[in-house]
């Protein structure tokens, strides 16, 4: 039952327990409403039989019932809404924790807007269903079963008269659920596409305006919204029409009970009080089933959202053991890897990056240089071969243990909307302020940081929007310097630096790399000529390995790269 509820409603373990408690209280609330009808029947029976007691007696019973009902309703409200808010928090935390454990390859295959919608909107939809639909729907199901059994036992004929229209309406509702789910799922994915279009439009405003595409972009966005609105109407009609027809059929239960009661009364086979009781019970049943229909409609609406959350839960995560690494040679043996199961980007790469040495990777654009760094740091898991550190395959090492030993400076720098100090401190969260400043000085950051309004405490904007490309890159380098990990991976660190700053960074790196395993990717071949080892790559394969002088003799590709680099440096606009 627990696994079924988690799968059907996308709940956490604590959410399932909360729904069970709320459903139980909701069942007793329904029973309390029915108790008021039974009290009315009890009073009516006494009146008809001339055995009525004092008014205070019946008022006392009603008062006690109302007090109990009030306590139950209050408890239902507290249980349901408190549990709902806690579940929304727990579910978002669970998803965030799951995302943290997923490999980077997962994010390259999914839109970020889709993931943010899952965390925010999908959980909000589940939150609403949990507070309004799921517990009450479960309670109504059990209440309906108990009521039908009692009515059939009390009088099978009247029980069937009440049950047949209700059963017909419920059958119709469930027969239409596939169509309802199909249209709500279509609308769900259309809204995902629309959200992605909006995000893309916002992110690319500079390009849209500079290329004069404002009108085209506006029309495309308007068409996407119109298509989403048409699909929304169809989705709601697909839900509303079966529910309306089902509700109409079920309301026949009251009329059918009235007709059958009249026949039985005429034949003197039942008392009037029983006829009134069954009419009241059928009204309550119709009301309960009508409520169930609305709740089921919302649960059907959740189908695509729950499916999306369950996909996240079932996505394989990177596993491994906590390992204390002591030696940091990195050995690649016949490594193969492809993005999105397409053509291999890395196709049988083999080389060793030694500790206390600088290994540079060079080659034409798209040959897989940056991908090698991502595989070594286990941001992606390779498909074939092995990458070993300290003799251990990195797929057998937990990502936490591995990341603790690796500093990575990406070509595309990602910064947070926080202070300069906090952005650098991410390299080592427990670092003192002076250690952060020292790393900034080594990365040549102070010349621009001290000019900012609040110095190191200046907020740099979303993804460092208040900084230039070179300044963002230097903060990223300072972060790696602060971490001081034994493995240092540098991906085009000089891409956004001028010659003077690149020289200063090289001086800082020369102090940093002592005793470390350093792998650097660079298009500026002049900057890596003194590397201990240069790996030349071509089309995902290792073309040659050696020092600068050795490669000039044995690698035609390396000579061509050097020649092109020289021509680039000599080019004048």
Coordinates of C-alpha atoms in Angstrom, one line a residue:
X1 CA 0.0 0.0 0.0
X2 CA 2.8 2.4 0.9
X3 CA 4.7 1.7 -2.3
X4 CA 1.5 2.1 -4.3
X5 CA 0.7 5.5 -2.8
X6 CA 4.3 6.7 -3.4
X7 CA 4.1 5.6 -7.0
X8 CA 0.6 7.0 -7.7
X9 CA 0.8 10.3 -5.8
X10 CA 4.6 11.0 -5.9
X11 CA 4.8 11.3 -2.1
X12 CA 7.6 10.7 0.3
X13 CA 7.5 8.2 3.1
X14 CA 6.4 10.8 5.6
X15 CA 3.8 12.1 3.1
X16 CA 2.2 8.6 2.8
X17 CA 1.9 8.4 6.6
X18 CA 0.3 11.8 6.8
X19 CA -2.2 11.0 4.0
X20 CA -3.2 7.8 5.9
X21 CA -3.8 9.8 9.1
X22 CA -5.7 12.5 7.3
X23 CA -7.8 10.0 5.4
X24 CA -8.7 8.2 8.6
X25 CA -9.9 11.5 10.2
X26 CA -11.8 12.4 7.0
X27 CA -13.6 9.1 7.2
X28 CA -14.8 9.8 10.7
X29 CA -15.8 13.3 9.6
X30 CA -18.1 11.7 6.9
X31 CA -19.4 9.3 9.5
X32 CA -20.1 12.3 11.8
X33 CA -22.2 14.0 9.0
X34 CA -24.1 10.7 8.6
X35 CA -24.6 10.5 12.3
X36 CA -26.6 13.7 12.2
X37 CA -28.9 12.1 9.7
X38 CA -29.3 9.0 11.9
X39 CA -30.2 11.2 14.9
X40 CA -32.9 12.8 12.7
X41 CA -34.2 9.3 11.8
X42 CA -34.0 8.3 15.5
X43 CA -36.1 11.3 16.5
X44 CA -38.5 10.7 13.6
X45 CA -39.0 7.1 14.6
X46 CA -39.8 8.0 18.2
X47 CA -42.3 10.6 17.0
X48 CA -44.1 8.3 14.6
X49 CA -44.3 5.6 17.3
X50 CA -45.5 8.0 20.0
X51 CA -42.4 7.4 22.1
X52 CA -40.8 10.8 21.8
X53 CA -38.7 12.0 24.8
X54 CA -37.9 15.5 26.0
X55 CA -36.4 18.0 23.6
X56 CA -33.4 18.3 25.8
X57 CA -32.6 14.6 25.3
X58 CA -32.4 15.0 21.5
X59 CA -30.6 18.4 21.7
X60 CA -28.1 16.8 24.0
X61 CA -27.3 14.0 21.6
X62 CA -27.1 16.6 18.7
X63 CA -24.8 18.8 20.9
X64 CA -22.4 15.9 21.7
X65 CA -22.3 14.9 18.0
X66 CA -21.6 18.5 16.9
X67 CA -18.8 18.8 19.4
X68 CA -17.2 15.5 18.3
X69 CA -17.7 16.6 14.7
X70 CA -16.1 20.0 15.3
X71 CA -13.0 18.3 17.0
X72 CA -12.7 15.9 14.0
X73 CA -13.0 18.7 11.4
X74 CA -10.4 20.8 13.3
X75 CA -8.1 17.8 13.5
X76 CA -8.7 17.0 9.9
X77 CA -7.7 20.6 8.9
X78 CA -4.6 20.6 11.1
X79 CA -3.4 17.2 10.0
X80 CA -4.1 17.8 6.3
X81 CA -2.6 21.3 5.9
X82 CA 0.3 20.9 8.3
X83 CA 1.3 17.6 6.7
X84 CA 0.8 19.2 3.3
X85 CA 3.3 22.0 3.9
X86 CA 5.8 19.6 5.5
X87 CA 5.4 17.2 2.5
X88 CA 6.0 20.0 0.0
X89 CA 9.2 20.9 1.8
X90 CA 10.3 17.2 2.1
X91 CA 9.5 16.5 -1.5
X92 CA 11.5 19.5 -2.8
X93 CA 14.4 18.5 -0.5
X94 CA 14.2 14.9 -1.8
X95 CA 14.3 16.1 -5.4
X96 CA 17.1 18.5 -4.7
X97 CA 19.1 15.8 -3.0
X98 CA 18.4 13.5 -6.0
X99 CA 19.5 16.1 -8.5
X100 CA 22.7 16.5 -6.5
X101 CA 23.5 12.8 -7.0
X102 CA 22.8 12.7 -10.7
X103 CA 25.6 12.7 -13.2
X104 CA 26.1 15.9 -15.3
X105 CA 25.0 13.9 -18.3
X106 CA 21.5 13.9 -17.0
X107 CA 21.4 17.7 -17.1
X108 CA 22.7 17.8 -20.7
X109 CA 19.7 15.7 -21.8
X110 CA 17.0 17.7 -19.9
X111 CA 15.9 21.3 -20.1
X112 CA 16.7 23.2 -16.9
X113 CA 13.3 24.9 -17.1
X114 CA 11.7 21.5 -17.0
X115 CA 13.6 20.6 -13.8
X116 CA 12.8 23.9 -12.2
X117 CA 9.1 23.4 -13.1
X118 CA 9.3 19.9 -11.5
X119 CA 10.7 21.3 -8.2
X120 CA 8.3 24.3 -8.1
X121 CA 5.1 23.9 -10.0
X122 CA 4.7 20.1 -10.0
X123 CA 5.3 19.9 -6.2
X124 CA 2.8 22.8 -5.8
X125 CA 0.2 20.8 -7.7
X126 CA 0.9 17.7 -5.6
X127 CA 0.7 19.9 -2.5
X128 CA -2.8 21.2 -3.5
X129 CA -4.0 17.6 -4.3
X130 CA -2.7 16.4 -0.9
X131 CA -4.5 19.2 1.0
X132 CA -7.8 19.0 -1.0
X133 CA -8.2 15.7 -2.8
X134 CA -6.0 12.7 -1.9
X135 CA -7.0 12.1 1.8
X136 CA -10.7 12.9 1.2
X137 CA -10.9 10.7 -1.9
X138 CA -9.4 7.7 0.0
X139 CA -11.8 8.5 2.9
X140 CA -14.8 8.7 0.5
X141 CA -13.9 5.3 -1.0
X142 CA -14.0 3.5 2.3
X143 CA -17.0 5.5 3.5
X144 CA -18.9 4.6 0.3
X145 CA -18.0 0.9 0.8
X146 CA -19.3 0.9 4.4
X147 CA -22.5 2.8 3.6
X148 CA -23.3 0.5 0.6
X149 CA -22.8 -2.6 2.8
X150 CA -25.0 -1.2 5.6
X151 CA -27.7 -0.2 3.1
X152 CA -27.7 -3.6 1.4
X153 CA -27.9 -5.4 4.8
X154 CA -30.7 -3.1 6.0
X155 CA -32.8 -3.4 2.8
X156 CA -31.3 -5.1 -0.3
X157 CA -33.9 -3.6 -2.7
X158 CA -33.5 0.0 -1.6
X159 CA -29.7 -0.6 -1.3
X160 CA -29.6 -1.7 -5.0
X161 CA -31.8 1.2 -6.0
X162 CA -29.2 3.6 -4.5
X163 CA -26.2 1.6 -5.7
X164 CA -26.9 0.9 -9.4
X165 CA -26.9 4.6 -10.6
X166 CA -23.8 5.3 -8.5
X167 CA -22.0 2.3 -9.8
X168 CA -22.9 3.2 -13.4
X169 CA -21.6 6.8 -12.9
X170 CA -18.3 5.5 -11.3
X171 CA -17.8 3.0 -14.2
X172 CA -18.3 5.8 -16.7
X173 CA -15.8 8.0 -14.9
X174 CA -13.1 5.3 -14.8
X175 CA -13.7 4.3 -18.4
X176 CA -12.9 7.9 -19.4
X177 CA -9.8 8.2 -17.2
X178 CA -7.4 7.2 -20.1
X179 CA -8.7 10.0 -22.3
X180 CA -8.5 12.4 -19.3
X181 CA -5.0 11.5 -18.5
X182 CA -4.0 11.6 -22.2
X183 CA -5.2 15.2 -22.6
X184 CA -3.8 16.4 -19.3
X185 CA -0.4 14.9 -20.2
X186 CA -0.5 16.6 -23.6
X187 CA -1.2 19.9 -21.9
X188 CA 1.5 19.3 -19.3
X189 CA 4.2 18.8 -21.9
X190 CA 2.9 21.7 -24.0
X191 CA 3.3 24.0 -20.9
X192 CA 6.8 22.7 -20.5
X193 CA 7.6 23.6 -24.1
X194 CA 6.0 27.1 -23.6
X195 CA 8.1 27.6 -20.4
X196 CA 11.2 26.6 -22.3
X197 CA 10.4 29.0 -25.1
X198 CA 9.9 31.9 -22.6
X199 CA 13.2 31.1 -20.8
X200 CA 15.0 31.0 -24.2
X201 CA 13.5 34.2 -25.2
X202 CA 14.6 35.9 -22.0
X203 CA 18.1 34.5 -22.1
X204 CA 18.7 35.5 -25.7
X205 CA 17.3 39.0 -25.6
X206 CA 20.7 40.5 -26.6
X207 CA 20.9 38.3 -29.7
X208 CA 17.2 38.8 -30.5
X209 CA 17.5 42.6 -30.4
X210 CA 20.9 42.8 -32.1
X211 CA 19.6 40.7 -35.0
X212 CA 16.3 42.6 -35.2
X213 CA 14.2 39.5 -34.4
X214 CA 11.8 41.1 -31.9
X215 CA 8.7 40.8 -34.0
X216 CA 9.5 37.2 -35.1
X217 CA 10.2 36.3 -31.5
X218 CA 6.9 37.9 -30.3
X219 CA 4.9 36.1 -33.0
X220 CA 6.5 32.7 -32.1
X221 CA 5.8 33.2 -28.4
X222 CA 2.2 34.3 -29.1
X223 CA 1.7 31.2 -31.3
X224 CA 3.1 29.0 -28.5
X225 CA 0.7 30.6 -26.0
X226 CA -2.3 30.2 -28.3
X227 CA -1.5 26.5 -28.9
X228 CA -1.1 26.0 -25.1
X229 CA -4.5 27.7 -24.5
X230 CA -6.3 25.6 -27.1
X231 CA -4.8 22.4 -25.6
X232 CA -5.9 23.6 -22.1
X233 CA -9.5 24.0 -23.3
X234 CA -9.5 20.5 -24.9
X235 CA -7.9 19.1 -21.7
X236 CA -10.6 20.6 -19.5
X237 CA -13.4 19.5 -21.8
X238 CA -11.9 16.0 -21.8
X239 CA -12.3 16.0 -18.0
X240 CA -15.5 18.0 -17.7
X241 CA -17.7 16.1 -20.1
X242 CA -17.3 12.6 -18.6
X243 CA -17.6 14.1 -15.1
X244 CA -20.8 16.0 -16.0
X245 CA -22.4 12.9 -17.6
X246 CA -21.3 10.7 -14.7
X247 CA -22.6 13.2 -12.1
X248 CA -26.0 13.3 -13.9
X249 CA -26.3 9.5 -13.9
X250 CA -25.4 9.2 -10.2
X251 CA -28.1 11.8 -9.2
X252 CA -30.7 9.4 -10.6
X253 CA -29.9 7.4 -7.4
X254 CA -32.1 9.8 -5.4
X255 CA -35.0 9.5 -7.8
X256 CA -34.8 5.8 -8.1
X257 CA -34.7 5.3 -4.3
X258 CA -37.8 7.6 -4.0
X259 CA -39.7 5.6 -6.7
X260 CA -38.8 2.2 -5.1
X261 CA -39.6 3.5 -1.6
X262 CA -43.0 4.6 -2.9
X263 CA -43.7 1.2 -4.3
X264 CA -42.6 -0.6 -1.1
X265 CA -44.6 1.8 1.1
X266 CA -47.7 1.1 -1.0
X267 CA -47.1 -2.6 -0.5
X268 CA -46.6 -2.0 3.2
X269 CA -43.2 -3.8 3.1
X270 CA -41.3 -0.9 4.8
X271 CA -42.0 1.8 7.3
X272 CA -42.0 5.5 6.3
X273 CA -39.0 6.2 8.5
X274 CA -36.9 3.7 6.5
X275 CA -37.9 5.3 3.3
X276 CA -36.9 8.7 4.7
X277 CA -33.6 7.2 6.0
X278 CA -32.7 5.7 2.6
X279 CA -33.5 9.0 0.9
X280 CA -31.2 10.8 3.3
X281 CA -28.5 8.2 2.8
X282 CA -28.8 8.3 -1.0
X283 CA -28.4 12.1 -0.8
X284 CA -25.3 11.7 1.3
X285 CA -23.9 9.0 -1.0
X286 CA -24.5 11.2 -4.1
X287 CA -22.8 14.1 -2.4
X288 CA -19.8 11.8 -1.4
X289 CA -19.5 10.4 -4.9
X290 CA -19.7 13.8 -6.5
X291 CA -16.9 14.9 -4.3
X292 CA -15.0 11.8 -5.3
X293 CA -15.3 12.7 -8.9
X294 CA -13.8 16.1 -8.4
X295 CA -11.0 14.6 -6.4
X296 CA -10.4 11.9 -9.0
X297 CA -10.2 14.6 -11.7
X298 CA -7.4 16.3 -9.8
X299 CA -5.6 13.0 -9.2
X300 CA -5.9 12.3 -13.0
X301 CA -4.5 15.8 -13.6
X302 CA -1.5 14.9 -11.4
X303 CA -0.6 11.8 -13.5
X304 CA 2.1 13.5 -15.8
X305 CA 3.5 15.4 -12.8
X306 CA 3.9 12.3 -10.6
X307 CA 5.4 10.4 -13.6
X308 CA 8.0 13.2 -14.0
X309 CA 8.9 13.0 -10.3
X310 CA 9.1 9.2 -10.4
X311 CA 11.4 9.4 -13.4
X312 CA 13.7 11.5 -11.3
X313 CA 13.6 9.1 -8.5
X314 CA 14.3 6.1 -10.7
X315 CA 17.2 7.7 -12.6
X316 CA 20.4 5.9 -11.8
X317 CA 22.8 7.9 -9.7
X318 CA 26.6 7.7 -9.5
X319 CA 27.7 5.2 -6.9
X320 CA 31.0 4.4 -5.3
X321 CA 32.8 3.8 -2.1
X322 CA 34.3 6.4 0.3
X323 CA 38.0 6.0 -0.5
X324 CA 41.0 7.8 0.9
X325 CA 43.2 8.5 -2.1
X326 CA 47.0 8.9 -1.4
X327 CA 48.6 8.8 -4.9
X328 CA 47.3 10.9 -7.8
X329 CA 48.6 9.5 -11.1
X330 CA 45.7 9.5 -13.5
X331 CA 45.7 6.5 -15.9
X332 CA 43.3 6.4 -18.9
X333 CA 43.1 3.1 -20.7
X334 CA 41.0 2.7 -23.9
X335 CA 38.4 5.2 -22.7
X336 CA 35.3 5.7 -24.9
X337 CA 32.4 8.0 -24.4
X338 CA 29.4 9.4 -26.3
X339 CA 27.0 12.2 -25.4
X340 CA 23.3 11.1 -25.7
X341 CA 24.2 7.7 -27.1
X342 CA 25.5 9.1 -30.3
X343 CA 28.9 9.0 -32.1
X344 CA 31.8 8.5 -29.7
X345 CA 33.4 11.8 -28.6
X346 CA 36.2 10.0 -27.0
X347 CA 37.2 6.9 -29.0
X348 CA 39.9 4.8 -27.3
X349 CA 42.0 7.4 -25.5
X350 CA 44.9 6.1 -23.4
X351 CA 47.6 8.1 -21.5
X352 CA 48.9 8.7 -18.0
X353 CA 49.0 12.1 -16.2
X354 CA 51.7 11.9 -13.6
X355 CA 51.7 13.4 -10.1
X356 CA 53.9 16.5 -9.7
X357 CA 53.8 17.0 -13.5
X358 CA 51.8 19.2 -15.9
X359 CA 50.0 17.3 -18.7
X360 CA 48.6 19.5 -21.5
X361 CA 46.0 18.3 -23.9
X362 CA 45.9 20.0 -27.3
X363 CA 44.1 19.3 -30.6
X364 CA 41.6 20.7 -33.1
X365 CA 38.3 22.1 -31.8
X366 CA 35.8 19.3 -31.0
X367 CA 38.4 16.6 -30.6
X368 CA 37.3 15.8 -27.0
X369 CA 39.8 17.8 -24.9
X370 CA 37.3 19.3 -22.5
X371 CA 35.4 16.0 -22.4
X372 CA 38.5 14.3 -21.1
X373 CA 38.5 16.6 -18.1
X374 CA 34.9 16.0 -17.4
X375 CA 35.5 12.3 -17.5
X376 CA 38.5 12.5 -15.2
X377 CA 36.5 14.5 -12.6
X378 CA 33.6 12.2 -13.0
X379 CA 31.1 14.9 -14.0
X380 CA 30.3 12.3 -16.7
X381 CA 30.8 8.5 -16.5
X382 CA 32.6 7.0 -19.4
X383 CA 31.1 4.1 -21.4
X384 CA 34.1 1.8 -21.9
X385 CA 37.7 1.4 -20.7
X386 CA 38.9 2.7 -17.4
X387 CA 40.2 5.8 -15.6
X388 CA 42.2 5.0 -12.5
X389 CA 43.5 7.2 -9.7
X390 CA 45.7 5.5 -7.1
X391 CA 45.0 2.2 -8.8
X392 CA 41.2 2.5 -8.3
X393 CA 38.7 2.9 -11.1
X394 CA 37.0 6.2 -10.5
X395 CA 33.6 4.7 -11.0
X396 CA 34.3 2.7 -7.8
X397 CA 35.0 5.9 -5.9
X398 CA 32.2 8.0 -4.4
X399 CA 31.8 11.4 -6.1
X400 CA 32.2 13.2 -2.7
X401 CA 35.5 11.5 -2.1
X402 CA 36.7 12.2 -5.7
X403 CA 35.5 15.8 -5.8
X404 CA 37.3 16.5 -2.6
X405 CA 40.6 15.8 -4.4
X406 CA 39.9 17.7 -7.6
X407 CA 39.9 21.4 -8.4
X408 CA 38.3 22.3 -11.8
X409 CA 38.4 25.6 -13.6
X410 CA 35.8 25.5 -16.4
X411 CA 36.0 27.3 -19.7
X412 CA 32.4 28.4 -19.0
X413 CA 32.6 30.0 -15.6
X414 CA 29.5 29.7 -13.3
X415 CA 29.3 32.2 -10.5
X416 CA 26.5 32.9 -7.9
X417 CA 24.6 36.0 -7.1
X418 CA 26.6 36.5 -3.9
X419 CA 29.7 38.5 -2.8
X420 CA 33.2 38.1 -4.2
X421 CA 34.3 36.6 -0.9
X422 CA 31.5 34.0 -0.8
X423 CA 32.1 33.0 -4.5
X424 CA 35.8 32.3 -3.9
X425 CA 35.1 30.7 -0.5
X426 CA 33.1 28.0 -2.3
X427 CA 36.4 26.3 -3.1
X428 CA 36.8 25.7 0.7
X429 CA 33.8 26.7 2.8
X430 CA 35.7 26.6 6.1
X431 CA 38.5 29.0 4.8
X432 CA 39.2 32.2 6.8
X433 CA 38.7 35.6 5.1
X434 CA 42.4 36.2 4.9
X435 CA 42.9 32.8 3.1
X436 CA 40.2 33.8 0.6
X437 CA 41.9 37.1 0.0
X438 CA 45.3 35.4 -0.4
X439 CA 43.8 33.2 -3.1
X440 CA 42.3 36.2 -4.8
X441 CA 45.7 37.9 -4.8
X442 CA 47.4 34.9 -6.3
X443 CA 44.7 34.8 -9.1
X444 CA 45.3 38.5 -9.7
X445 CA 41.8 39.5 -8.6
X446 CA 42.6 42.3 -6.2
X447 CA 43.2 44.9 -8.8
X448 CA 39.5 44.9 -9.8
X449 CA 38.0 43.7 -6.5
X450 CA 39.3 46.7 -4.5
X451 CA 37.8 49.1 -7.0
X452 CA 34.3 47.7 -6.3
X453 CA 31.9 49.7 -4.1
X454 CA 32.2 47.2 -1.2
X455 CA 35.3 45.4 -2.1
X456 CA 35.2 41.7 -1.3
X457 CA 31.6 42.1 0.0
X458 CA 30.3 43.4 -3.3
X459 CA 27.4 41.3 -4.8
X460 CA 28.4 40.4 -8.3
X461 CA 25.0 39.7 -9.8
X462 CA 23.5 36.6 -11.4
X463 CA 26.4 34.5 -12.8
X464 CA 28.7 37.4 -12.2
X465 CA 26.8 39.7 -14.5
X466 CA 28.6 42.8 -13.0
X467 CA 32.0 41.4 -14.0
X468 CA 33.9 41.1 -17.3
X469 CA 34.7 37.8 -18.8
X470 CA 38.3 37.9 -17.6
X471 CA 37.3 39.0 -14.1
X472 CA 34.8 36.1 -13.8
X473 CA 37.6 33.7 -15.0
X474 CA 40.0 34.9 -12.4
X475 CA 37.5 34.5 -9.6
X476 CA 37.0 30.9 -10.7
X477 CA 40.8 30.4 -10.7
X478 CA 41.0 31.9 -7.2
X479 CA 38.3 29.4 -6.1
X480 CA 40.5 26.5 -7.4
X481 CA 43.6 28.0 -5.7
X482 CA 41.8 28.2 -2.4
X483 CA 40.7 24.6 -2.6
X484 CA 44.3 23.5 -3.1
X485 CA 43.3 20.0 -4.2
X486 CA 46.0 17.5 -5.3
X487 CA 44.4 17.2 -8.8
X488 CA 44.0 20.4 -10.8
X489 CA 42.1 20.5 -14.1
X490 CA 42.2 23.6 -16.1
X491 CA 40.0 24.1 -19.2
X492 CA 41.0 27.1 -21.3
X493 CA 41.8 29.2 -18.3
X494 CA 43.4 31.9 -20.5
X495 CA 40.5 32.2 -22.9
X496 CA 39.3 35.5 -21.4
X497 CA 42.6 36.9 -20.2
X498 CA 44.9 39.4 -21.7
X499 CA 48.6 38.6 -22.1
X500 CA 49.6 40.4 -18.9
X501 CA 47.0 38.7 -16.8
X502 CA 47.8 35.3 -18.3
X503 CA 51.5 35.8 -17.3
X504 CA 50.4 36.6 -13.7
X505 CA 48.2 33.5 -13.7
X506 CA 51.0 31.4 -15.0
X507 CA 53.2 32.6 -12.1
X508 CA 50.5 31.7 -9.6
X509 CA 50.0 28.3 -11.1
X510 CA 53.7 27.6 -11.0
X511 CA 53.5 28.0 -7.2
X512 CA 50.3 26.0 -7.0
X513 CA 51.2 22.9 -9.0
X514 CA 54.1 21.6 -6.7
X515 CA 53.3 18.0 -5.9
X516 CA 50.0 18.0 -7.8
X517 CA 48.6 16.3 -10.9
X518 CA 47.8 19.0 -13.4
X519 CA 45.9 18.5 -16.6
X520 CA 45.4 21.6 -18.7
X521 CA 43.5 22.2 -21.9
X522 CA 44.6 25.2 -24.0
X523 CA 44.4 26.6 -27.5
X524 CA 47.3 28.9 -26.8
X525 CA 50.1 26.5 -27.6
X526 CA 52.7 29.0 -26.6
X527 CA 51.5 28.7 -23.0
X528 CA 52.0 24.9 -22.7
X529 CA 55.3 24.4 -24.5
X530 CA 57.1 23.8 -21.2
X531 CA 54.5 21.3 -19.9
X532 CA 56.1 18.0 -18.7
X533 CA 53.9 16.1 -21.1
X534 CA 51.7 17.1 -24.0
X535 CA 48.9 14.9 -25.3
X536 CA 47.8 15.5 -28.9
X537 CA 44.3 14.5 -29.6
X538 CA 42.4 14.1 -32.9
X539 CA 38.8 13.0 -33.4
X540 CA 38.6 11.5 -29.9
X541 CA 41.8 9.5 -30.1
X542 CA 45.3 10.2 -28.8
X543 CA 47.5 11.1 -31.8
X544 CA 50.8 11.4 -29.9
X545 CA 52.3 11.9 -26.4
X546 CA 55.5 13.7 -25.6
X547 CA 57.3 16.9 -24.8
X548 CA 57.1 19.9 -27.1
X549 CA 60.5 19.1 -28.8
X550 CA 59.6 15.4 -29.1
X551 CA 56.2 16.1 -30.7
X552 CA 57.7 18.5 -33.2
X553 CA 59.7 15.5 -34.5
X554 CA 57.0 12.8 -34.4
X555 CA 53.6 14.4 -34.7
X556 CA 52.5 16.0 -38.0
X557 CA 49.3 17.2 -36.4
X558 CA 51.2 19.0 -33.6
X559 CA 53.4 20.7 -36.1
X560 CA 50.3 21.9 -38.0
X561 CA 48.7 23.2 -34.8
X562 CA 51.9 25.1 -33.9
X563 CA 52.0 26.6 -37.4
X564 CA 48.3 27.7 -37.2
X565 CA 48.9 29.1 -33.7
X566 CA 51.9 31.2 -35.1
X567 CA 49.8 32.5 -37.9
X568 CA 47.0 33.5 -35.5
X569 CA 49.5 35.4 -33.3
X570 CA 50.8 37.2 -36.4
X571 CA 47.4 38.1 -37.7
X572 CA 46.6 41.9 -37.7
X573 CA 43.1 43.3 -38.3

